[in-house]
């Protein structure tokens, strides 16, 4: 059995995903369950919800990325869509850091539910050169720097980092109404 200091998981010898599952077990009543864990005193999440108006503009920008693994982020519009350049509507947008493209994306959105989900993603190489796009595994997670109600910076660790490296990917999300 792992001994914890209160809700602090950094010294548990386990990864962020294990800590998130443990949090569910420790708080079976979802209404009382925290949406985060504590890791070295920081509030760490694997998923964030940004409250938004029914429509607006979302801008996401890579600020820094350590190059050892391909990394990116997902934006998920609940009960709505992001409208891409040629009018295509998607409810989820996965954006990878790629030096061939600009470091930012900006799209109008429509969202009946009033929230957009955000999380980091990464590519993991398995045997036989098989590459898998992953999220919410191993030490994948982030802490959020809230600049304002409509601007957040995400400091992310990819799943293979041991210990977690919350500066492996840093990106900013801004909402405009």
PDB file of C-alpha atoms in Angstrom:
ATOM      1  CA  UNK A   1       0.000   0.000   0.000  1.00  0.00           C
ATOM      2  CA  UNK A   2       1.306   3.437  -0.940  1.00  0.00           C
ATOM      3  CA  UNK A   3       1.532   5.952   1.890  1.00  0.00           C
ATOM      4  CA  UNK A   4       0.546   9.489   0.976  1.00  0.00           C
ATOM      5  CA  UNK A   5       1.094  12.770   2.787  1.00  0.00           C
ATOM      6  CA  UNK A   6      -2.496  13.967   2.664  1.00  0.00           C
ATOM      7  CA  UNK A   7      -3.376  14.371  -0.998  1.00  0.00           C
ATOM      8  CA  UNK A   8       0.264  14.805  -2.141  1.00  0.00           C
ATOM      9  CA  UNK A   9       1.327  12.229  -4.761  1.00  0.00           C
ATOM     10  CA  UNK A  10       4.854  13.260  -5.835  1.00  0.00           C
ATOM     11  CA  UNK A  11       6.551  10.972  -3.288  1.00  0.00           C
ATOM     12  CA  UNK A  12       4.241   8.006  -3.965  1.00  0.00           C
ATOM     13  CA  UNK A  13       6.673   6.363  -6.399  1.00  0.00           C
ATOM     14  CA  UNK A  14       3.819   6.148  -8.897  1.00  0.00           C
ATOM     15  CA  UNK A  15       2.925   8.168 -11.987  1.00  0.00           C
ATOM     16  CA  UNK A  16       0.279  10.837 -12.561  1.00  0.00           C
ATOM     17  CA  UNK A  17      -2.156   8.411 -14.181  1.00  0.00           C
ATOM     18  CA  UNK A  18      -1.967   6.097 -11.166  1.00  0.00           C
ATOM     19  CA  UNK A  19      -2.575   9.105  -8.888  1.00  0.00           C
ATOM     20  CA  UNK A  20      -5.649  10.155 -10.883  1.00  0.00           C
ATOM     21  CA  UNK A  21      -7.110   6.642 -10.643  1.00  0.00           C
ATOM     22  CA  UNK A  22      -6.297   6.562  -6.925  1.00  0.00           C
ATOM     23  CA  UNK A  23      -8.104   9.896  -6.514  1.00  0.00           C
ATOM     24  CA  UNK A  24     -11.249   8.333  -8.024  1.00  0.00           C
ATOM     25  CA  UNK A  25     -11.006   5.453  -5.541  1.00  0.00           C
ATOM     26  CA  UNK A  26     -10.429   7.787  -2.596  1.00  0.00           C
ATOM     27  CA  UNK A  27     -13.358  10.024  -3.552  1.00  0.00           C
ATOM     28  CA  UNK A  28     -16.056   7.715  -4.983  1.00  0.00           C
ATOM     29  CA  UNK A  29     -18.655  10.509  -4.747  1.00  0.00           C
ATOM     30  CA  UNK A  30     -17.966  12.410  -7.981  1.00  0.00           C
ATOM     31  CA  UNK A  31     -19.570  15.574  -6.605  1.00  0.00           C
ATOM     32  CA  UNK A  32     -16.914  15.712  -3.839  1.00  0.00           C
ATOM     33  CA  UNK A  33     -13.954  14.535  -5.923  1.00  0.00           C
ATOM     34  CA  UNK A  34     -11.261  17.099  -6.766  1.00  0.00           C
ATOM     35  CA  UNK A  35     -10.573  17.536 -10.497  1.00  0.00           C
ATOM     36  CA  UNK A  36      -6.847  17.481  -9.771  1.00  0.00           C
ATOM     37  CA  UNK A  37      -4.091  15.921  -7.704  1.00  0.00           C
ATOM     38  CA  UNK A  38      -1.276  17.588  -5.798  1.00  0.00           C
ATOM     39  CA  UNK A  39       2.230  16.996  -7.133  1.00  0.00           C
ATOM     40  CA  UNK A  40       5.017  18.729  -5.207  1.00  0.00           C
ATOM     41  CA  UNK A  41       2.430  21.213  -3.969  1.00  0.00           C
ATOM     42  CA  UNK A  42       1.148  22.052  -7.465  1.00  0.00           C
ATOM     43  CA  UNK A  43      -2.415  21.481  -8.615  1.00  0.00           C
ATOM     44  CA  UNK A  44      -1.978  19.017 -11.504  1.00  0.00           C
ATOM     45  CA  UNK A  45      -4.689  17.968 -13.949  1.00  0.00           C
ATOM     46  CA  UNK A  46      -4.972  15.757 -16.997  1.00  0.00           C
ATOM     47  CA  UNK A  47      -8.014  17.615 -18.314  1.00  0.00           C
ATOM     48  CA  UNK A  48      -9.175  21.213 -18.019  1.00  0.00           C
ATOM     49  CA  UNK A  49     -12.538  22.857 -18.678  1.00  0.00           C
ATOM     50  CA  UNK A  50     -12.660  26.458 -19.853  1.00  0.00           C
ATOM     51  CA  UNK A  51     -16.029  28.177 -19.416  1.00  0.00           C
ATOM     52  CA  UNK A  52     -17.001  30.002 -22.614  1.00  0.00           C
ATOM     53  CA  UNK A  53     -19.874  31.994 -24.070  1.00  0.00           C
ATOM     54  CA  UNK A  54     -22.026  30.326 -26.709  1.00  0.00           C
ATOM     55  CA  UNK A  55     -19.806  31.710 -29.458  1.00  0.00           C
ATOM     56  CA  UNK A  56     -16.463  33.388 -29.824  1.00  0.00           C
ATOM     57  CA  UNK A  57     -12.913  32.933 -31.040  1.00  0.00           C
ATOM     58  CA  UNK A  58     -10.312  30.597 -29.556  1.00  0.00           C
ATOM     59  CA  UNK A  59      -6.597  31.088 -30.052  1.00  0.00           C
ATOM     60  CA  UNK A  60      -4.005  28.515 -28.974  1.00  0.00           C
ATOM     61  CA  UNK A  61      -0.278  29.133 -29.208  1.00  0.00           C
ATOM     62  CA  UNK A  62       2.786  26.986 -28.566  1.00  0.00           C
ATOM     63  CA  UNK A  63       5.167  28.873 -26.279  1.00  0.00           C
ATOM     64  CA  UNK A  64       7.867  26.206 -25.880  1.00  0.00           C
ATOM     65  CA  UNK A  65       8.354  22.508 -26.604  1.00  0.00           C
ATOM     66  CA  UNK A  66      11.217  20.202 -25.734  1.00  0.00           C
ATOM     67  CA  UNK A  67      11.982  18.293 -28.949  1.00  0.00           C
ATOM     68  CA  UNK A  68      12.569  14.754 -27.631  1.00  0.00           C
ATOM     69  CA  UNK A  69       8.962  13.700 -28.328  1.00  0.00           C
ATOM     70  CA  UNK A  70       6.254  14.991 -30.646  1.00  0.00           C
ATOM     71  CA  UNK A  71       3.758  16.877 -28.507  1.00  0.00           C
ATOM     72  CA  UNK A  72       0.588  18.852 -28.937  1.00  0.00           C
ATOM     73  CA  UNK A  73      -2.820  19.553 -27.455  1.00  0.00           C
ATOM     74  CA  UNK A  74      -6.507  18.888 -28.009  1.00  0.00           C
ATOM     75  CA  UNK A  75      -9.347  21.402 -27.886  1.00  0.00           C
ATOM     76  CA  UNK A  76     -12.777  19.800 -27.442  1.00  0.00           C
ATOM     77  CA  UNK A  77     -15.993  21.801 -27.922  1.00  0.00           C
ATOM     78  CA  UNK A  78     -18.959  20.218 -26.152  1.00  0.00           C
ATOM     79  CA  UNK A  79     -22.250  20.380 -28.024  1.00  0.00           C
ATOM     80  CA  UNK A  80     -20.807  22.616 -30.718  1.00  0.00           C
ATOM     81  CA  UNK A  81     -17.852  23.064 -33.038  1.00  0.00           C
ATOM     82  CA  UNK A  82     -14.746  24.895 -34.125  1.00  0.00           C
ATOM     83  CA  UNK A  83     -15.015  26.252 -37.630  1.00  0.00           C
ATOM     84  CA  UNK A  84     -11.889  25.625 -39.698  1.00  0.00           C
ATOM     85  CA  UNK A  85     -10.654  27.835 -42.542  1.00  0.00           C
ATOM     86  CA  UNK A  86     -12.738  26.309 -45.344  1.00  0.00           C
ATOM     87  CA  UNK A  87     -15.929  26.128 -43.271  1.00  0.00           C
ATOM     88  CA  UNK A  88     -15.435  22.578 -42.002  1.00  0.00           C
ATOM     89  CA  UNK A  89     -16.802  22.115 -38.477  1.00  0.00           C
ATOM     90  CA  UNK A  90     -15.122  19.832 -35.946  1.00  0.00           C
ATOM     91  CA  UNK A  91     -15.867  19.225 -32.290  1.00  0.00           C
ATOM     92  CA  UNK A  92     -12.271  18.286 -31.475  1.00  0.00           C
ATOM     93  CA  UNK A  93      -9.058  19.758 -32.842  1.00  0.00           C
ATOM     94  CA  UNK A  94      -5.678  18.085 -32.302  1.00  0.00           C
ATOM     95  CA  UNK A  95      -2.739  20.396 -32.949  1.00  0.00           C
ATOM     96  CA  UNK A  96       0.872  19.190 -33.052  1.00  0.00           C
ATOM     97  CA  UNK A  97       3.973  21.338 -32.673  1.00  0.00           C
ATOM     98  CA  UNK A  98       5.497  21.204 -36.127  1.00  0.00           C
ATOM     99  CA  UNK A  99       8.177  23.629 -37.305  1.00  0.00           C
ATOM    100  CA  UNK A 100       6.655  23.619 -40.803  1.00  0.00           C
ATOM    101  CA  UNK A 101       3.603  25.493 -39.489  1.00  0.00           C
ATOM    102  CA  UNK A 102       2.825  28.568 -37.450  1.00  0.00           C
ATOM    103  CA  UNK A 103       2.982  28.244 -33.672  1.00  0.00           C
ATOM    104  CA  UNK A 104      -0.631  29.341 -33.228  1.00  0.00           C
ATOM    105  CA  UNK A 105      -4.116  28.420 -34.402  1.00  0.00           C
ATOM    106  CA  UNK A 106      -7.206  30.588 -34.198  1.00  0.00           C
ATOM    107  CA  UNK A 107     -10.770  29.561 -34.992  1.00  0.00           C
ATOM    108  CA  UNK A 108     -14.319  30.720 -34.315  1.00  0.00           C
ATOM    109  CA  UNK A 109     -16.366  28.402 -32.131  1.00  0.00           C
ATOM    110  CA  UNK A 110     -19.982  27.709 -31.251  1.00  0.00           C
ATOM    111  CA  UNK A 111     -20.668  25.918 -27.965  1.00  0.00           C
ATOM    112  CA  UNK A 112     -24.131  25.251 -26.524  1.00  0.00           C
ATOM    113  CA  UNK A 113     -22.766  23.633 -23.351  1.00  0.00           C
ATOM    114  CA  UNK A 114     -20.529  26.597 -22.491  1.00  0.00           C
ATOM    115  CA  UNK A 115     -17.257  24.751 -21.997  1.00  0.00           C
ATOM    116  CA  UNK A 116     -14.207  23.762 -23.982  1.00  0.00           C
ATOM    117  CA  UNK A 117     -11.986  20.881 -22.864  1.00  0.00           C
ATOM    118  CA  UNK A 118      -8.192  21.060 -23.061  1.00  0.00           C
ATOM    119  CA  UNK A 119      -5.501  18.413 -22.596  1.00  0.00           C
ATOM    120  CA  UNK A 120      -2.009  17.629 -23.863  1.00  0.00           C
ATOM    121  CA  UNK A 121      -1.124  14.812 -26.274  1.00  0.00           C
ATOM    122  CA  UNK A 122       2.109  13.137 -27.333  1.00  0.00           C
ATOM    123  CA  UNK A 123       3.390  10.450 -29.667  1.00  0.00           C
ATOM    124  CA  UNK A 124       4.936   7.310 -28.214  1.00  0.00           C
ATOM    125  CA  UNK A 125       7.073   4.853 -30.187  1.00  0.00           C
ATOM    126  CA  UNK A 126       6.528   1.166 -29.556  1.00  0.00           C
ATOM    127  CA  UNK A 127       8.290  -1.871 -31.021  1.00  0.00           C
ATOM    128  CA  UNK A 128       8.232  -2.420 -34.805  1.00  0.00           C
ATOM    129  CA  UNK A 129       8.338   1.382 -35.293  1.00  0.00           C
ATOM    130  CA  UNK A 130       4.680   1.639 -34.272  1.00  0.00           C
ATOM    131  CA  UNK A 131       3.781   5.194 -33.237  1.00  0.00           C
ATOM    132  CA  UNK A 132       0.727   5.781 -31.048  1.00  0.00           C
ATOM    133  CA  UNK A 133      -0.862   9.129 -30.240  1.00  0.00           C
ATOM    134  CA  UNK A 134      -1.540   9.177 -26.497  1.00  0.00           C
ATOM    135  CA  UNK A 135      -3.050  11.302 -23.753  1.00  0.00           C
ATOM    136  CA  UNK A 136      -3.764  10.715 -20.053  1.00  0.00           C
ATOM    137  CA  UNK A 137      -1.139   7.971 -19.677  1.00  0.00           C
ATOM    138  CA  UNK A 138       1.978   7.670 -17.526  1.00  0.00           C
ATOM    139  CA  UNK A 139       3.141  11.076 -16.336  1.00  0.00           C
ATOM    140  CA  UNK A 140       1.009  13.067 -18.783  1.00  0.00           C
ATOM    141  CA  UNK A 141      -0.558  16.044 -17.049  1.00  0.00           C
ATOM    142  CA  UNK A 142      -0.214  19.766 -16.521  1.00  0.00           C
ATOM    143  CA  UNK A 143      -0.546  22.664 -14.171  1.00  0.00           C
ATOM    144  CA  UNK A 144      -2.449  25.756 -15.253  1.00  0.00           C
ATOM    145  CA  UNK A 145      -1.271  29.339 -15.001  1.00  0.00           C
ATOM    146  CA  UNK A 146      -4.453  31.437 -15.109  1.00  0.00           C
ATOM    147  CA  UNK A 147      -3.627  34.833 -16.574  1.00  0.00           C
ATOM    148  CA  UNK A 148      -7.267  35.925 -16.601  1.00  0.00           C
ATOM    149  CA  UNK A 149     -10.735  34.438 -16.911  1.00  0.00           C
ATOM    150  CA  UNK A 150     -10.128  34.084 -20.649  1.00  0.00           C
ATOM    151  CA  UNK A 151      -6.384  33.269 -20.838  1.00  0.00           C
ATOM    152  CA  UNK A 152      -4.484  30.259 -19.514  1.00  0.00           C
ATOM    153  CA  UNK A 153      -0.999  28.874 -19.929  1.00  0.00           C
ATOM    154  CA  UNK A 154      -0.605  25.090 -19.699  1.00  0.00           C
ATOM    155  CA  UNK A 155       2.691  23.672 -18.380  1.00  0.00           C
ATOM    156  CA  UNK A 156       2.640  20.047 -19.565  1.00  0.00           C
ATOM    157  CA  UNK A 157       4.485  16.814 -18.949  1.00  0.00           C
ATOM    158  CA  UNK A 158       4.290  14.053 -21.549  1.00  0.00           C
ATOM    159  CA  UNK A 159       3.579  10.508 -20.425  1.00  0.00           C
ATOM    160  CA  UNK A 160       7.126   9.142 -20.706  1.00  0.00           C
ATOM    161  CA  UNK A 161       8.748  11.795 -18.496  1.00  0.00           C
ATOM    162  CA  UNK A 162      10.128  10.289 -15.282  1.00  0.00           C
ATOM    163  CA  UNK A 163       9.752  12.270 -13.108  1.00  0.00           C
ATOM    164  CA  UNK A 164       7.112  14.530 -14.665  1.00  0.00           C
ATOM    165  CA  UNK A 165       8.554  17.468 -16.613  1.00  0.00           C
ATOM    166  CA  UNK A 166       5.973  20.240 -16.632  1.00  0.00           C
ATOM    167  CA  UNK A 167       8.067  22.354 -18.998  1.00  0.00           C
ATOM    168  CA  UNK A 168       8.195  19.718 -21.773  1.00  0.00           C
ATOM    169  CA  UNK A 169       5.316  21.537 -23.507  1.00  0.00           C
ATOM    170  CA  UNK A 170       4.003  24.993 -22.705  1.00  0.00           C
ATOM    171  CA  UNK A 171       1.070  26.488 -24.605  1.00  0.00           C
ATOM    172  CA  UNK A 172      -1.406  29.301 -24.148  1.00  0.00           C
ATOM    173  CA  UNK A 173      -5.156  29.316 -24.789  1.00  0.00           C
ATOM    174  CA  UNK A 174      -7.087  32.581 -25.132  1.00  0.00           C
ATOM    175  CA  UNK A 175     -10.850  33.001 -25.558  1.00  0.00           C
ATOM    176  CA  UNK A 176     -12.315  36.072 -27.237  1.00  0.00           C
ATOM    177  CA  UNK A 177     -16.028  36.854 -27.178  1.00  0.00           C
TER     178      UNK A 177
END
